[in-house]
Amino acid sequence: MQPDKQNANLRIAALVSVGKHPGSGRARRAEQDARAVEMGLAMAPQGLEVLHAGDPHAEALRAYAGMGLKKLRILQQGENADAVPALSQYLSETKPDIVLTGVRAESGESSGMMAYLLGEKLGMPVVTRIAEIVSIDNGQANLLQALPRGQRRALRVPLPFVASVDMAAATPRQSAFGPASRAEMEAKAADVEVLDEVQASWSEAPARKRPKRLKVVKAKTAADRFKAATAKSSGDGGKVLRDKPASEMAQAVFDLLLEEGVIR
Amino acid sequence: MSDEIIRRDPRAEWIARNRLHPLHDAMQQAGAAETRGPSGLIRRNPHAVGFIGPNGIKRIDRMNGNGPAVGGRRSAGAAKEVELPLHKVENPDYYVVVVPDMVGGRLSGHDRDVIGQAHKLIREGEGAGAVLAVVFGEHREEAFDKAGVDRLLNITGEAYEGYTPELRVAALEQVEKEYAPKYWLLPDSVAAGFEIGCRLAARIGERPATQAWQVSSDEAICRGAGGTTDITRKTPRLMLLAEECAEPIDETRHEVLPLELETSVSVQAVIQDCGQVAVDPNAIPLGEAEFILSAGNGVTDWNQFHQAAEALGATEGASRVAVDDGNMPRFRQVGATGTWVTARVYVAVGISGAVQHLQGIGQCDKVIAINTDVGCDMVKRAALSCIADSGEVMAELIRLANAYRQEVVENAA
Ligand SMILES: Cc1cc2nc3c(=O)[nH]c(=O)nc-3n(C[C@H](O)[C@H](O)[C@H](O)COP(=O)(O)OP(=O)(O)OC[C@H]3O[C@@H](n4cnc5c(N)ncnc54)[C@H](O)[C@@H]3O)c2cc1C
């Protein structure tokens, strides 16, 4: 926690969902959503509103409250209702500066569309996979976006915006049982409830194991097939430099590194 | 090899068959492995067996060589690449649009799978469809034809360089208007496909199938709930496909006819790209790092090793011996009992290449070995090996890296 980062006037809405443990399948706080809450708590502990659309009695929601929240706002709606209309309706009334979501939910369709649909509905820019909100000045936010291989990209976006929080963001604080059970679950029926009809026509089953792709050898003759079956896998020996001054060898290594583009 | 053209010399063959021919003896003598000696015994001439291969090494071809190859002379231009049949779509009834990631300006394996899926959908449906690939910015791909691209829409311009999702989606929206594709297919990848696909779906109001891994023209199976369930649904128009969703194209060539957008797009982008940030390479988890400098028992000067890693901007790794000796922390260990790394470039300094270590670097692209022993397994694995003392080479590498940095700074100033 860096107090200098906190901004008293900033209003953040963190959208949370009920997660699912990949191994046991038990309901839990979703990892990315918890990171969004953590980011919100670090930026604006006063102005943070944690929002969920769905069942207010879900036990997993208490795990978010246990991170030190006084209350959770819940837009109550049925199990098969679409969360986007309810949330966008609510958010267009409260007009937060920043809306934080996870990249992909751990349960349900987990399409990752939530942030984009909200952005489109609310007319806010959407930033994907942020790792950190560095600072906010003059109505603009400086963000760090997580790229593959641990790289980061700096972005600048005007408020208000929607952002999805990557796993690279700061790990969420632990959830404490006492505060979790004391927190207030402020539920009210969602203003709009749209049934997700498309989803009703889907069938869902536990994930099947995907077949591994086989290396099919398309050889015309037996000799080619034999060669393909017995050929050593790669590693046919590379270039070997020896009996040369160290500087020359190092130059060769360095040239290769430059060529591969790993020297920045 | 089967695809080599064997040029026959009928006259020589005929002479070889006709033992009474005046030239028969001379001809046979030239390439004969077996001759009848003066006493009537068969004499083998081992020097006459086989032929000299292209790299100057003698080859014995035991498949064709049942007899002296008198007539058959191998053509000089051996190992010619086979020309794949060209798949043509003259007037496509519809388009299937693919937006490849083009990581590093080239088609990735995932992109090829997605193009393969596009062709699968075309084969299953009626009418002649064409695969249209939309590529942003400059690319370095040369084999679009072999990957299965029928039409290529390359949208270039300075505005498309860097991170410009808003502009790209606006361009794709224009593609939607002009070409009204039957399907939109994108790779569901961290690189770009997922983001662009979701943005496009939200913009054009399509509900995408995400992480789709088995798609036919009427049904798509997608991974849901963080990969723990399979959702079977009707195939939508826009799909984000998982890796290995279909076999890539490998038996045909395609036309790659260039297309263009009629109207150019421009948007007021609100997301501003401030460029990549320098990250501390040692803060990157070892399993994700792109460039690793790894030390083994052959490293003696550990300060120098850390300096080298810093100068090169590499993430540090170590072999088990280096860790057991207390020179490196445990979480730096690469290998079977350590981390399985995925680095693109892996520099092994003084590592012998025990199997347990080689397992851990199985996925690395380019391995560079610095070792005093030519015979060690790491040198066999490496693309480039330096047979020298690790200390000397690292000292030179530090010097080179610093000189390079200096030069960059001077050029920038
Ligand atoms: C169950 C089990 C699990 C294991 N798991 C792992 C694992 O996960 N990861 C792992 O790394 N190991 C693992 N090992 C250990 C592994 O078998 C090897 O012992 C170890 O990898 C060897 O480390 P090394 O290459 O650094 O050392 P060595 O084998 O001692 O090799 C040192 C190399 O440095 C070279 N050298 C020496 N001096 C210099 C110099 N001045 N300049 C340049 N080169 C020099 C030598 O030629 C030699 O090739 C495991 C072993 C077991 C039994």
PDB file of N, CA, C and O in Angstrom, chain A residues 218, chain B residues 84-85 87 111-120 123 131 143-149 246-254:
ATOM      1  N   LYS A 218       3.583 -37.125 -43.886  1.00  0.00           N
ATOM      2  CA  LYS A 218       2.975 -37.350 -45.188  1.00  0.00           C
ATOM      3  C   LYS A 218       4.070 -37.731 -46.172  1.00  0.00           C
ATOM      4  O   LYS A 218       4.536 -36.915 -46.944  1.00  0.00           O
TER       5      LYS A 218
ATOM      6  N   LEU B  84       3.522 -27.247 -54.827  1.00  0.00           N
ATOM      7  CA  LEU B  84       2.196 -27.659 -54.369  1.00  0.00           C
ATOM      8  C   LEU B  84       1.143 -27.139 -55.341  1.00  0.00           C
ATOM      9  O   LEU B  84       1.337 -26.106 -55.976  1.00  0.00           O
ATOM     10  N   PRO B  85       0.029 -27.866 -55.464  1.00  0.00           N
ATOM     11  CA  PRO B  85      -1.018 -27.396 -56.379  1.00  0.00           C
ATOM     12  C   PRO B  85      -1.630 -26.080 -55.903  1.00  0.00           C
ATOM     13  O   PRO B  85      -1.779 -25.849 -54.701  1.00  0.00           O
ATOM     14  N   HIS B  87      -4.488 -23.526 -55.248  1.00  0.00           N
ATOM     15  CA  HIS B  87      -5.934 -23.505 -54.979  1.00  0.00           C
ATOM     16  C   HIS B  87      -6.455 -22.143 -55.397  1.00  0.00           C
ATOM     17  O   HIS B  87      -6.005 -21.126 -54.889  1.00  0.00           O
ATOM     18  N   ASP B 111      -1.902 -18.755 -35.676  1.00  0.00           N
ATOM     19  CA  ASP B 111      -2.514 -18.111 -36.844  1.00  0.00           C
ATOM     20  C   ASP B 111      -2.783 -19.139 -37.946  1.00  0.00           C
ATOM     21  O   ASP B 111      -3.831 -19.133 -38.585  1.00  0.00           O
ATOM     22  N   ARG B 112      -1.808 -20.018 -38.155  1.00  0.00           N
ATOM     23  CA  ARG B 112      -1.963 -21.018 -39.211  1.00  0.00           C
ATOM     24  C   ARG B 112      -3.113 -21.969 -38.895  1.00  0.00           C
ATOM     25  O   ARG B 112      -3.863 -22.370 -39.781  1.00  0.00           O
ATOM     26  N   ASP B 113      -3.243 -22.333 -37.619  1.00  0.00           N
ATOM     27  CA  ASP B 113      -4.359 -23.200 -37.226  1.00  0.00           C
ATOM     28  C   ASP B 113      -5.683 -22.521 -37.544  1.00  0.00           C
ATOM     29  O   ASP B 113      -6.623 -23.158 -38.023  1.00  0.00           O
ATOM     30  N   VAL B 114      -5.745 -21.217 -37.268  1.00  0.00           N
ATOM     31  CA  VAL B 114      -6.996 -20.490 -37.493  1.00  0.00           C
ATOM     32  C   VAL B 114      -7.311 -20.440 -38.991  1.00  0.00           C
ATOM     33  O   VAL B 114      -8.467 -20.627 -39.397  1.00  0.00           O
ATOM     34  N   ILE B 115      -6.286 -20.244 -39.810  1.00  0.00           N
ATOM     35  CA  ILE B 115      -6.517 -20.233 -41.253  1.00  0.00           C
ATOM     36  C   ILE B 115      -6.975 -21.619 -41.707  1.00  0.00           C
ATOM     37  O   ILE B 115      -7.862 -21.759 -42.549  1.00  0.00           O
ATOM     38  N   GLY B 116      -6.376 -22.655 -41.099  1.00  0.00           N
ATOM     39  CA  GLY B 116      -6.801 -24.016 -41.412  1.00  0.00           C
ATOM     40  C   GLY B 116      -8.278 -24.219 -41.075  1.00  0.00           C
ATOM     41  O   GLY B 116      -9.027 -24.829 -41.842  1.00  0.00           O
ATOM     42  N   GLN B 117      -8.684 -23.664 -39.936  1.00  0.00           N
ATOM     43  CA  GLN B 117     -10.090 -23.754 -39.534  1.00  0.00           C
ATOM     44  C   GLN B 117     -10.991 -23.036 -40.540  1.00  0.00           C
ATOM     45  O   GLN B 117     -12.069 -23.524 -40.874  1.00  0.00           O
ATOM     46  N   ALA B 118     -10.529 -21.897 -41.037  1.00  0.00           N
ATOM     47  CA  ALA B 118     -11.317 -21.140 -42.018  1.00  0.00           C
ATOM     48  C   ALA B 118     -11.566 -21.995 -43.255  1.00  0.00           C
ATOM     49  O   ALA B 118     -12.687 -22.056 -43.771  1.00  0.00           O
ATOM     50  N   HIS B 119     -10.531 -22.695 -43.706  1.00  0.00           N
ATOM     51  CA  HIS B 119     -10.713 -23.549 -44.883  1.00  0.00           C
ATOM     52  C   HIS B 119     -11.633 -24.721 -44.578  1.00  0.00           C
ATOM     53  O   HIS B 119     -12.394 -25.156 -45.435  1.00  0.00           O
ATOM     54  N   LYS B 120     -11.568 -25.199 -43.344  1.00  0.00           N
ATOM     55  CA  LYS B 120     -12.444 -26.304 -42.958  1.00  0.00           C
ATOM     56  C   LYS B 120     -13.902 -25.846 -43.040  1.00  0.00           C
ATOM     57  O   LYS B 120     -14.758 -26.570 -43.555  1.00  0.00           O
ATOM     58  N   ARG B 123     -14.942 -25.681 -46.642  1.00  0.00           N
ATOM     59  CA  ARG B 123     -15.159 -27.005 -47.217  1.00  0.00           C
ATOM     60  C   ARG B 123     -16.514 -27.565 -46.799  1.00  0.00           C
ATOM     61  O   ARG B 123     -17.197 -28.214 -47.585  1.00  0.00           O
ATOM     62  N   VAL B 131     -10.605 -17.250 -48.155  1.00  0.00           N
ATOM     63  CA  VAL B 131     -10.086 -16.818 -46.864  1.00  0.00           C
ATOM     64  C   VAL B 131      -9.396 -15.470 -47.053  1.00  0.00           C
ATOM     65  O   VAL B 131      -8.474 -15.335 -47.849  1.00  0.00           O
ATOM     66  N   ALA B 143       5.377 -16.553 -46.662  1.00  0.00           N
ATOM     67  CA  ALA B 143       4.680 -17.764 -47.079  1.00  0.00           C
ATOM     68  C   ALA B 143       3.182 -17.691 -46.798  1.00  0.00           C
ATOM     69  O   ALA B 143       2.598 -18.646 -46.306  1.00  0.00           O
ATOM     70  N   PHE B 144       2.552 -16.566 -47.110  1.00  0.00           N
ATOM     71  CA  PHE B 144       1.099 -16.490 -46.969  1.00  0.00           C
ATOM     72  C   PHE B 144       0.432 -17.530 -47.864  1.00  0.00           C
ATOM     73  O   PHE B 144      -0.594 -18.100 -47.510  1.00  0.00           O
ATOM     74  N   ASP B 145       1.028 -17.751 -49.046  1.00  0.00           N
ATOM     75  CA  ASP B 145       0.409 -18.682 -49.993  1.00  0.00           C
ATOM     76  C   ASP B 145       0.343 -20.090 -49.415  1.00  0.00           C
ATOM     77  O   ASP B 145      -0.656 -20.776 -49.523  1.00  0.00           O
ATOM     78  N   LYS B 146       1.426 -20.505 -48.751  1.00  0.00           N
ATOM     79  CA  LYS B 146       1.446 -21.868 -48.223  1.00  0.00           C
ATOM     80  C   LYS B 146       0.607 -21.996 -46.963  1.00  0.00           C
ATOM     81  O   LYS B 146       0.240 -23.097 -46.570  1.00  0.00           O
ATOM     82  N   ALA B 147       0.337 -20.871 -46.304  1.00  0.00           N
ATOM     83  CA  ALA B 147      -0.474 -20.933 -45.090  1.00  0.00           C
ATOM     84  C   ALA B 147      -1.963 -20.988 -45.424  1.00  0.00           C
ATOM     85  O   ALA B 147      -2.768 -21.302 -44.567  1.00  0.00           O
ATOM     86  N   GLY B 148      -2.328 -20.667 -46.667  1.00  0.00           N
ATOM     87  CA  GLY B 148      -3.730 -20.795 -47.062  1.00  0.00           C
ATOM     88  C   GLY B 148      -4.474 -19.488 -47.186  1.00  0.00           C
ATOM     89  O   GLY B 148      -5.698 -19.463 -47.033  1.00  0.00           O
ATOM     90  N   VAL B 149      -3.769 -18.403 -47.466  1.00  0.00           N
ATOM     91  CA  VAL B 149      -4.432 -17.111 -47.591  1.00  0.00           C
ATOM     92  C   VAL B 149      -4.834 -16.889 -49.052  1.00  0.00           C
ATOM     93  O   VAL B 149      -3.980 -16.801 -49.927  1.00  0.00           O
ATOM     94  N   ALA B 246      -7.608 -26.584 -35.520  1.00  0.00           N
ATOM     95  CA  ALA B 246      -7.708 -27.324 -36.766  1.00  0.00           C
ATOM     96  C   ALA B 246      -6.314 -27.518 -37.328  1.00  0.00           C
ATOM     97  O   ALA B 246      -5.364 -26.872 -36.901  1.00  0.00           O
ATOM     98  N   GLU B 247      -6.205 -28.428 -38.284  1.00  0.00           N
ATOM     99  CA  GLU B 247      -4.901 -28.667 -38.902  1.00  0.00           C
ATOM    100  C   GLU B 247      -4.558 -27.509 -39.833  1.00  0.00           C
ATOM    101  O   GLU B 247      -5.409 -27.059 -40.595  1.00  0.00           O
ATOM    102  N   PRO B 248      -3.335 -27.026 -39.792  1.00  0.00           N
ATOM    103  CA  PRO B 248      -2.969 -25.966 -40.738  1.00  0.00           C
ATOM    104  C   PRO B 248      -2.903 -26.499 -42.164  1.00  0.00           C
ATOM    105  O   PRO B 248      -2.827 -27.706 -42.393  1.00  0.00           O
ATOM    106  N   ILE B 249      -2.965 -25.580 -43.106  1.00  0.00           N
ATOM    107  CA  ILE B 249      -2.915 -25.946 -44.525  1.00  0.00           C
ATOM    108  C   ILE B 249      -1.491 -26.347 -44.887  1.00  0.00           C
ATOM    109  O   ILE B 249      -0.546 -25.639 -44.560  1.00  0.00           O
ATOM    110  N   ASP B 250      -1.329 -27.508 -45.535  1.00  0.00           N
ATOM    111  CA  ASP B 250       0.028 -27.843 -45.956  1.00  0.00           C
ATOM    112  C   ASP B 250       0.092 -28.552 -47.302  1.00  0.00           C
ATOM    113  O   ASP B 250       1.143 -28.991 -47.717  1.00  0.00           O
ATOM    114  N   GLU B 251      -1.059 -28.679 -47.966  1.00  0.00           N
ATOM    115  CA  GLU B 251      -0.992 -29.413 -49.225  1.00  0.00           C
ATOM    116  C   GLU B 251      -1.323 -28.564 -50.436  1.00  0.00           C
ATOM    117  O   GLU B 251      -1.325 -29.058 -51.552  1.00  0.00           O
ATOM    118  N   THR B 252      -1.652 -27.326 -50.210  1.00  0.00           N
ATOM    119  CA  THR B 252      -1.984 -26.464 -51.337  1.00  0.00           C
ATOM    120  C   THR B 252      -1.294 -25.116 -51.198  1.00  0.00           C
ATOM    121  O   THR B 252      -0.896 -24.717 -50.121  1.00  0.00           O
ATOM    122  N   ARG B 253      -1.194 -24.467 -52.341  1.00  0.00           N
ATOM    123  CA  ARG B 253      -0.764 -23.073 -52.337  1.00  0.00           C
ATOM    124  C   ARG B 253      -1.993 -22.228 -52.625  1.00  0.00           C
ATOM    125  O   ARG B 253      -2.948 -22.686 -53.244  1.00  0.00           O
ATOM    126  N   HIS B 254      -1.965 -20.998 -52.199  1.00  0.00           N
ATOM    127  CA  HIS B 254      -3.117 -20.133 -52.411  1.00  0.00           C
ATOM    128  C   HIS B 254      -2.676 -18.837 -53.068  1.00  0.00           C
ATOM    129  O   HIS B 254      -1.497 -18.509 -53.098  1.00  0.00           O
TER     130      HIS B 254
END
